[in-house]
mmCIF file with all atom_site columns, C-alpha atoms in Angstrom:
data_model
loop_
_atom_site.group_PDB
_atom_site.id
_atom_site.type_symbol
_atom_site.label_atom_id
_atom_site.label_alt_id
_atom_site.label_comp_id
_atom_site.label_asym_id
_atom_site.label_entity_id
_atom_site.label_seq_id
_atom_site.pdbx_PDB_ins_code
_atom_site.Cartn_x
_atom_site.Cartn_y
_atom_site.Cartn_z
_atom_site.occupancy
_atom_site.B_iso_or_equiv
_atom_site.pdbx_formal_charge
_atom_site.auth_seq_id
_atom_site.auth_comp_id
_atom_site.auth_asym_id
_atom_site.auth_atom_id
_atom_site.pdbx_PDB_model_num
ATOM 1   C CA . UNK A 1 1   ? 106.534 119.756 70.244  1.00 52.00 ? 274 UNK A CA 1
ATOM 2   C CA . UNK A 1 2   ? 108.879 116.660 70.054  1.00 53.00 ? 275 UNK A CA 1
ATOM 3   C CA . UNK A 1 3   ? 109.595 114.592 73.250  1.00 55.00 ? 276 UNK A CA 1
ATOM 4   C CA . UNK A 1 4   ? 112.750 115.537 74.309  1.00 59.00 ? 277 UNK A CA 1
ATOM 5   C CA . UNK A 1 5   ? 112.481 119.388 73.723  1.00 62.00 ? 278 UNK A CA 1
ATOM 6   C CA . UNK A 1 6   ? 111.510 121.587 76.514  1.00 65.00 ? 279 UNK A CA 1
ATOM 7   C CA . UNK A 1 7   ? 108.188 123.648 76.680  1.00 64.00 ? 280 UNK A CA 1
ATOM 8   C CA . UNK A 1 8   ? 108.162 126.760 75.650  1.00 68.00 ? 281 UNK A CA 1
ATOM 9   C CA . UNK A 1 9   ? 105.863 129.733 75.934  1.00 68.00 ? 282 UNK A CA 1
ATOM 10  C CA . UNK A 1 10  ? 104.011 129.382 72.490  1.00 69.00 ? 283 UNK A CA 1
ATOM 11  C CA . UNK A 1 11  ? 102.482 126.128 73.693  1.00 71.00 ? 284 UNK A CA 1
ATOM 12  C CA . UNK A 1 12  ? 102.172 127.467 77.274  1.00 71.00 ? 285 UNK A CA 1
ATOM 13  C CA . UNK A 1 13  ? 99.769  130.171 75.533  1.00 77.00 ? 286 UNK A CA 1
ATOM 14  C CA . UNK A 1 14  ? 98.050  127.086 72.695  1.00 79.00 ? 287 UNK A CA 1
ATOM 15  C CA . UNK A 1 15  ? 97.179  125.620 76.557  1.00 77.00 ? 288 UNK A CA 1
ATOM 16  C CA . UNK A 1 16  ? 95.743  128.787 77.752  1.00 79.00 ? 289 UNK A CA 1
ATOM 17  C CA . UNK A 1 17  ? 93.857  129.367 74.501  1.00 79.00 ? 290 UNK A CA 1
ATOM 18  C CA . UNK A 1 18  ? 91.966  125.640 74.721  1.00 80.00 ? 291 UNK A CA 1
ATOM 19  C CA . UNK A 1 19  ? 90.970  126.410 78.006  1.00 80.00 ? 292 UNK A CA 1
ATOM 20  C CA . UNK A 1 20  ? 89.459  129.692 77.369  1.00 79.00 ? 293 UNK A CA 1
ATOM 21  C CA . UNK A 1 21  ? 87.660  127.306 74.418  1.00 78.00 ? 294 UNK A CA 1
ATOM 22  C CA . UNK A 1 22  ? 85.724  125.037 76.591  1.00 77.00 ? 295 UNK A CA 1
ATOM 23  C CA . UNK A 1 23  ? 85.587  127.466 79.377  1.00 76.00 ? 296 UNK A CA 1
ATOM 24  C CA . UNK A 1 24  ? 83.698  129.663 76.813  1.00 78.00 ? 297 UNK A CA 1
ATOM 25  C CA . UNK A 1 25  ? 81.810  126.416 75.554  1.00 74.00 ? 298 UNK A CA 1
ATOM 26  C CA . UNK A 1 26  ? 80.578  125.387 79.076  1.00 74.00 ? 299 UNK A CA 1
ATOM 27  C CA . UNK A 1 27  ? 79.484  128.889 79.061  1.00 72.00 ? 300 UNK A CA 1
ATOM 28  C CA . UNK A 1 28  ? 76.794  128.879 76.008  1.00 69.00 ? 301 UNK A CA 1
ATOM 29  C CA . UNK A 1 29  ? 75.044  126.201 77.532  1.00 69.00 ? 302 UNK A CA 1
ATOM 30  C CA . UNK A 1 30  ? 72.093  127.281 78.385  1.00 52.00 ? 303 UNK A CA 1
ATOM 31  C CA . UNK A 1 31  ? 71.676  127.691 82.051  1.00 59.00 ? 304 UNK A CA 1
ATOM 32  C CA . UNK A 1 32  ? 67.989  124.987 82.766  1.00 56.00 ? 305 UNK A CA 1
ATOM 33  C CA . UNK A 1 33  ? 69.568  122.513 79.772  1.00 51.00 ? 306 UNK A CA 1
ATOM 34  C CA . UNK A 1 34  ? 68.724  118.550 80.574  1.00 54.00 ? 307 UNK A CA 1
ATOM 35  C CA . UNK A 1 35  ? 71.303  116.182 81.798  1.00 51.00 ? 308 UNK A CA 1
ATOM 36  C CA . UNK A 1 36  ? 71.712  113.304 79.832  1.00 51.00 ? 309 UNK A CA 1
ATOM 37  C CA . UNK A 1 37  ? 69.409  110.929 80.113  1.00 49.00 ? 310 UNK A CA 1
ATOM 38  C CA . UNK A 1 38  ? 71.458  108.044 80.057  1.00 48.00 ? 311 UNK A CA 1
ATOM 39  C CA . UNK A 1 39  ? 71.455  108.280 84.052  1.00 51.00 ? 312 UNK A CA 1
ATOM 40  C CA . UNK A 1 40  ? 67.888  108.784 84.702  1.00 56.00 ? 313 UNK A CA 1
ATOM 41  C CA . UNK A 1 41  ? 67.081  105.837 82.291  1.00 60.00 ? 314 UNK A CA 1
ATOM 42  C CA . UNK A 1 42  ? 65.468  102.232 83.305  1.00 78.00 ? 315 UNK A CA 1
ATOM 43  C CA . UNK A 1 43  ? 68.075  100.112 85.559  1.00 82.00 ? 316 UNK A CA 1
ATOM 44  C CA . UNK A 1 44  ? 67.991  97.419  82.575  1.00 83.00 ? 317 UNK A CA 1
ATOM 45  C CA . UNK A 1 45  ? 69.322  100.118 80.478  1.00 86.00 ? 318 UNK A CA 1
ATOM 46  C CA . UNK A 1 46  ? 71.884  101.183 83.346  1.00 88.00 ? 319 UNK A CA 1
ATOM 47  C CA . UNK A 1 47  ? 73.004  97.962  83.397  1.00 88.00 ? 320 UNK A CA 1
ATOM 48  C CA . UNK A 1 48  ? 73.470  97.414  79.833  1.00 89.00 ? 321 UNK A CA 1
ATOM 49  C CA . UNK A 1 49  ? 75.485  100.185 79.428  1.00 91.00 ? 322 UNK A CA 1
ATOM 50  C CA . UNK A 1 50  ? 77.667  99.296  82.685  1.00 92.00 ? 323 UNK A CA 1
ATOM 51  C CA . UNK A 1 51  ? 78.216  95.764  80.629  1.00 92.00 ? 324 UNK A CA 1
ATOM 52  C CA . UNK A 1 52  ? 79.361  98.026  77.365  1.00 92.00 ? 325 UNK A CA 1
ATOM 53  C CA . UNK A 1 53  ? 81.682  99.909  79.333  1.00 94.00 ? 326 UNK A CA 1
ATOM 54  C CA . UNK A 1 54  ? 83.014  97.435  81.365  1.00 94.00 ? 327 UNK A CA 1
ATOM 55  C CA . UNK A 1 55  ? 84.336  95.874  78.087  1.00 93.00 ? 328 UNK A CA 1
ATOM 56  C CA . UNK A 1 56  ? 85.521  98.375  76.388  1.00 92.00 ? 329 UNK A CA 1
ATOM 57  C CA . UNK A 1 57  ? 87.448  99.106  79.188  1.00 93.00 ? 330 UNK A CA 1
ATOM 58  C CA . UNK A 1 58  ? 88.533  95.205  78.957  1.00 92.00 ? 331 UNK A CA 1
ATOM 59  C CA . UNK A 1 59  ? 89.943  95.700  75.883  1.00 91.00 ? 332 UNK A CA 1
ATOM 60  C CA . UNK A 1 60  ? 91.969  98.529  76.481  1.00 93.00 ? 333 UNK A CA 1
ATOM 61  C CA . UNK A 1 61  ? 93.995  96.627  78.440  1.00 92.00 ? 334 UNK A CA 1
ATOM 62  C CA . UNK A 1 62  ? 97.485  95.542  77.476  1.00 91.00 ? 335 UNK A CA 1
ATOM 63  C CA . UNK A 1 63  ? 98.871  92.392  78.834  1.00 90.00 ? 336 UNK A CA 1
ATOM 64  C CA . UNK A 1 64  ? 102.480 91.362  78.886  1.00 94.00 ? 337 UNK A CA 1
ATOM 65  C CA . UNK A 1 65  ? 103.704 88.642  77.034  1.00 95.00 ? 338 UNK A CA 1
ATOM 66  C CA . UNK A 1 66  ? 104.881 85.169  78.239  1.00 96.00 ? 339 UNK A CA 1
ATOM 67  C CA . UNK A 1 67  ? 108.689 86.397  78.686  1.00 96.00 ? 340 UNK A CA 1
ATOM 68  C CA . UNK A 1 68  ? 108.069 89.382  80.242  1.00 97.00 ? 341 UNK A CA 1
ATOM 69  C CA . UNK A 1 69  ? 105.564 87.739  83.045  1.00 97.00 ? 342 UNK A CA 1
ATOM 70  C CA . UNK A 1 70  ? 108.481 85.245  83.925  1.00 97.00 ? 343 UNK A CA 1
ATOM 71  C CA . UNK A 1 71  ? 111.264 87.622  83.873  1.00 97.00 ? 344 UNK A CA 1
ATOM 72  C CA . UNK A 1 72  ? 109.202 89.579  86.356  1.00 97.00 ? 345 UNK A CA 1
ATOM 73  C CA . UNK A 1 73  ? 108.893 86.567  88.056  1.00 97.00 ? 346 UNK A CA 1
ATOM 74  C CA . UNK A 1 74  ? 111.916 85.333  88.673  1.00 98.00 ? 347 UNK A CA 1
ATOM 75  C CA . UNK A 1 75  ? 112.939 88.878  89.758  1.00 98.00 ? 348 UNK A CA 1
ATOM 76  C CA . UNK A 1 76  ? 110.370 88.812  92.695  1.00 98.00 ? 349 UNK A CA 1
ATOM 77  C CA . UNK A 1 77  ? 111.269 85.324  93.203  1.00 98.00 ? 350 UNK A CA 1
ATOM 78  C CA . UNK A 1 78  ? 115.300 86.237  93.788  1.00 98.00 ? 351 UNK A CA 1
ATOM 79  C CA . UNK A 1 79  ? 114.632 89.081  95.313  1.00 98.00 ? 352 UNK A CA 1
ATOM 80  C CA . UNK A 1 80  ? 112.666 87.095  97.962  1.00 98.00 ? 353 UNK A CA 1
ATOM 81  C CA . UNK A 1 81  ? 114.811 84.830  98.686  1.00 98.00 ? 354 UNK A CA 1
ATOM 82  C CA . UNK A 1 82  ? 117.382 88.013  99.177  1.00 98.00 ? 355 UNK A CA 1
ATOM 83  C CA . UNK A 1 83  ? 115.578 89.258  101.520 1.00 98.00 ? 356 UNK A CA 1
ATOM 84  C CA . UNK A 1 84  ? 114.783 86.420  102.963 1.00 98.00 ? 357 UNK A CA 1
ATOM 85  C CA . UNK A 1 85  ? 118.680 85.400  103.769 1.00 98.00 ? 358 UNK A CA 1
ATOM 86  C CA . UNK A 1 86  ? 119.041 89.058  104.960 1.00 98.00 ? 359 UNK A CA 1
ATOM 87  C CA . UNK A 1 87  ? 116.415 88.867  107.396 1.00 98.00 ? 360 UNK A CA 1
ATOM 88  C CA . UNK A 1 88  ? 118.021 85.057  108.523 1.00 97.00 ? 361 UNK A CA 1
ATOM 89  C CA . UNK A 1 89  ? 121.070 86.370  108.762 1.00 97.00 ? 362 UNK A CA 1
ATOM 90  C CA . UNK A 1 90  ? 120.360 89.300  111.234 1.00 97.00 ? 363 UNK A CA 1
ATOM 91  C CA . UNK A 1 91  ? 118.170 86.998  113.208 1.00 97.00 ? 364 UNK A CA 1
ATOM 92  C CA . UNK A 1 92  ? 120.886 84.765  114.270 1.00 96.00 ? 365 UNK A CA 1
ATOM 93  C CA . UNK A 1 93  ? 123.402 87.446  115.129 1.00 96.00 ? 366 UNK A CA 1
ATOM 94  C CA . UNK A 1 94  ? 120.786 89.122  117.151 1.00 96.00 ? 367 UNK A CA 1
ATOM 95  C CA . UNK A 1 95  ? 120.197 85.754  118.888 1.00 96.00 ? 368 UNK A CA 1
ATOM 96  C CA . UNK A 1 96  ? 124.034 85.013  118.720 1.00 95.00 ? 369 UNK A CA 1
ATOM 97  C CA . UNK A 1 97  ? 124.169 88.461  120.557 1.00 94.00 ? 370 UNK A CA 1
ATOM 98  C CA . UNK A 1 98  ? 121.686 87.953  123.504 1.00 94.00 ? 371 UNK A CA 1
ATOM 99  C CA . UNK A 1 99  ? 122.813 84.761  124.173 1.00 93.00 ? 372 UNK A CA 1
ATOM 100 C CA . UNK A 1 100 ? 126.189 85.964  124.606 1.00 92.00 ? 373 UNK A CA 1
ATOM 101 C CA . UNK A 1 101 ? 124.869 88.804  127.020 1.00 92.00 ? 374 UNK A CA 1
ATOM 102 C CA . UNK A 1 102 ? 123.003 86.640  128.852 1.00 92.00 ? 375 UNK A CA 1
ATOM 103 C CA . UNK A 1 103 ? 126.092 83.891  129.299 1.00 90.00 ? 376 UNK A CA 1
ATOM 104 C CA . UNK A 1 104 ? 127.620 87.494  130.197 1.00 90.00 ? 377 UNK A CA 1
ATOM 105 C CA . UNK A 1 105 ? 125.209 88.582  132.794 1.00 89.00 ? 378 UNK A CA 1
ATOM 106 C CA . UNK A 1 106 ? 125.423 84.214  134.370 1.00 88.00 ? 379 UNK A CA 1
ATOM 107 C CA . UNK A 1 107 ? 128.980 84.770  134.522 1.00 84.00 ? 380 UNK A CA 1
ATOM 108 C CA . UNK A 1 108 ? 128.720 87.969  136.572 1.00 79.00 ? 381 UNK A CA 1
ATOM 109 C CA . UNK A 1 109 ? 126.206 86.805  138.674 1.00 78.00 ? 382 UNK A CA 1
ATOM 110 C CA . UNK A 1 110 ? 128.494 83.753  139.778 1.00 77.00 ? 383 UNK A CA 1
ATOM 111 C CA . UNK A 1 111 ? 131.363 85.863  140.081 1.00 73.00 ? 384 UNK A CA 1
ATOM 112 C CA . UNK A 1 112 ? 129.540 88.168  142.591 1.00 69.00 ? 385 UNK A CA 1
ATOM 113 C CA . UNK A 1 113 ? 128.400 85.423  144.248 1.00 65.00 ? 386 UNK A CA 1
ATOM 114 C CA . UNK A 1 114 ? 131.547 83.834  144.844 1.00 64.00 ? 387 UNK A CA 1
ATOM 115 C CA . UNK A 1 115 ? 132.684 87.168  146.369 1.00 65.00 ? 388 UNK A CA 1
ATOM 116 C CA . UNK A 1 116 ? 129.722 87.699  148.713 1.00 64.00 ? 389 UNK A CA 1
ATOM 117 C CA . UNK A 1 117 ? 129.005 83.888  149.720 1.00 58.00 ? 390 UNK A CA 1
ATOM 118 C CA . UNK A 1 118 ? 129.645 83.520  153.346 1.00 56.00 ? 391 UNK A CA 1
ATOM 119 C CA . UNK A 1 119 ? 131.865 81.024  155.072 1.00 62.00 ? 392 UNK A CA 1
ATOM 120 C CA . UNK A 1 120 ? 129.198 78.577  156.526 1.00 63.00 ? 393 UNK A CA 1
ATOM 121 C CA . UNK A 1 121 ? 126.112 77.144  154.793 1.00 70.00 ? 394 UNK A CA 1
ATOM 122 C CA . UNK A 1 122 ? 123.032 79.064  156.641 1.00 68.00 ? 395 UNK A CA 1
ATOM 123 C CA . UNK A 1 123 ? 120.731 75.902  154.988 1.00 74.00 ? 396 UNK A CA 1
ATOM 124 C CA . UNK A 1 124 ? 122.720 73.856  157.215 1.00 72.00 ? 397 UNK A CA 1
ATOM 125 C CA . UNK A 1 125 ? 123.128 76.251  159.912 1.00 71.00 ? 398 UNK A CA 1
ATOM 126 C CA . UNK A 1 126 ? 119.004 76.613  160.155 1.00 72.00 ? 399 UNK A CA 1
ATOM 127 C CA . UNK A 1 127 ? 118.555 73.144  159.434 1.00 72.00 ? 400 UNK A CA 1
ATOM 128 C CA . UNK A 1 128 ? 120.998 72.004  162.797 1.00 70.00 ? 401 UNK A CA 1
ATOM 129 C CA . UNK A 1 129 ? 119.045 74.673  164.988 1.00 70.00 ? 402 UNK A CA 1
ATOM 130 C CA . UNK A 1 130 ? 115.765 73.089  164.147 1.00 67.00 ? 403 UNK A CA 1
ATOM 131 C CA . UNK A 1 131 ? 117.203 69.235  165.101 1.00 63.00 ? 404 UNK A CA 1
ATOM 132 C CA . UNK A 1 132 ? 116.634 67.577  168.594 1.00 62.00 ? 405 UNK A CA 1
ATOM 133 C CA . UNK A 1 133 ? 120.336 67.894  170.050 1.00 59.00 ? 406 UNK A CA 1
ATOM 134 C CA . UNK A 1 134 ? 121.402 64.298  170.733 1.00 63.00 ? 407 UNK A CA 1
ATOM 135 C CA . UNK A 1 135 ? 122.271 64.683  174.680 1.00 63.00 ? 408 UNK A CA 1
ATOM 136 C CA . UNK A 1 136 ? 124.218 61.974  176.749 1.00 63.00 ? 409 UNK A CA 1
ATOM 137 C CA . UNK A 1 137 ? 123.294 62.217  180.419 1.00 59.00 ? 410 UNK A CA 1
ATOM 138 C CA . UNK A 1 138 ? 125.077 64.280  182.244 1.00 63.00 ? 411 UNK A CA 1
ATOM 139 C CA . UNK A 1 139 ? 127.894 63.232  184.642 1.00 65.00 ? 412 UNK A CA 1
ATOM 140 C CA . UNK A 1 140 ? 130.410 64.964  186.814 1.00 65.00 ? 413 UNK A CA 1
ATOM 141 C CA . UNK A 1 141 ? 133.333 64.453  185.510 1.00 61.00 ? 414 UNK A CA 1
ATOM 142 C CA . UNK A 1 142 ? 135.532 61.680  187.097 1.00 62.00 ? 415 UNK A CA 1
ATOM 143 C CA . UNK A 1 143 ? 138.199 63.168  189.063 1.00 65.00 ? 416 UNK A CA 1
ATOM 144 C CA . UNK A 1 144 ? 140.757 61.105  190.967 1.00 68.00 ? 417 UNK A CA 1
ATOM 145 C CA . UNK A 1 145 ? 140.660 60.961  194.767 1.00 64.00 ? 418 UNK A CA 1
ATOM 146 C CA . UNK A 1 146 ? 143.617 62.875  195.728 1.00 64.00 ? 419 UNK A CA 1
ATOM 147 C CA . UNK A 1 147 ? 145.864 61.198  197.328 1.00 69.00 ? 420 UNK A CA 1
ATOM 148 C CA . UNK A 1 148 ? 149.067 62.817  199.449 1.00 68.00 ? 421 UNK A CA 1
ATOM 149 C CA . UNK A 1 149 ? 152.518 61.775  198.199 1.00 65.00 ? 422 UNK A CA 1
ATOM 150 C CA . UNK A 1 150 ? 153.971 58.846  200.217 1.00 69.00 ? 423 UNK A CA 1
ATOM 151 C CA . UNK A 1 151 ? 156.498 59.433  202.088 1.00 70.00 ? 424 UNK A CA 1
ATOM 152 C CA . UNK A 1 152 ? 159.569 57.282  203.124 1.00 67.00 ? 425 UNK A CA 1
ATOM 153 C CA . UNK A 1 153 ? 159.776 57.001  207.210 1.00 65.00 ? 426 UNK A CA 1
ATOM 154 C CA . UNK A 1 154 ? 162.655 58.628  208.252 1.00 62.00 ? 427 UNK A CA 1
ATOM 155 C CA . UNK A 1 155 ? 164.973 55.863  209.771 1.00 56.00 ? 428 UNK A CA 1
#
């Protein structure tokens, strides 16, 4: 089957067909057979064959060139920085924002205080009631001795 062609039911039924296979091969082995014995063996063999595996799998490995490693680099790098401005960005309208509400919610605060403050300072107020009233002694007023209007003698 080439890449780009779709599946169709002849290799649907090849699939089937290999299963049955090993299905069918699992099958004929005899039911009390030994497991390998590559498991039960000595831990120095164990570990040997860890070591053997462990590099094959090494070399399976396929590492990207020198141009590809900073190509991918300098994407990650840009897009970084990208995000990075984004994130800036939002952060100081959001702080742009609340300090606007706030010099908002000042600004209505004086205003209704304005509105409600009373007349008279009630610091002052408290602060006369709890001062020693400066007295001057007390004195009957002066009055003038009444006097009856002069009058001329008749002549």
């Amino acid at each position: 089957m080439a890449k780009n062609e779709k599946p169709s039911s002849k290799d649907f039924d090849e699939a089937k067909a290999a299963k049955k296979k090993l299905k069918e091969a699992e099958k004929a082995k005899a039911p009390g057979a030994k497991a390998e014995k590559a498991d039960k063996g000595p831990k120095k063999k164990k570990f040997s064959r860890f070591w053997k595996d462990f590099r094959g799998e090494l070399k399976k490995i396929v590492w990207p060139d020198f141009k590809t490693v900073m190509k991918n680099t300098g994407i990650v790098l840009v897009t970084v920085v990208v995000i990075g401005a984004m994130v800036w960005i939002l952060d100081y309208a959001l702080s742009g924002g609340v300090a606007g509400l706030k010099k908002l919610a000042q600004g209505a605060q004086t205003t209704q205080a304005a509105q409600t403050e009373p007349d008279f300072n009630v610091d002052d107020f408290l602060a006369g009631l709890e001062a020693e009233p400066e007295t001057e002694p007390e004195t009957e007023p002066a009055t003038e001795p009444v006097t009856e209007p002069e009058t001329e003698p008749a002549e």
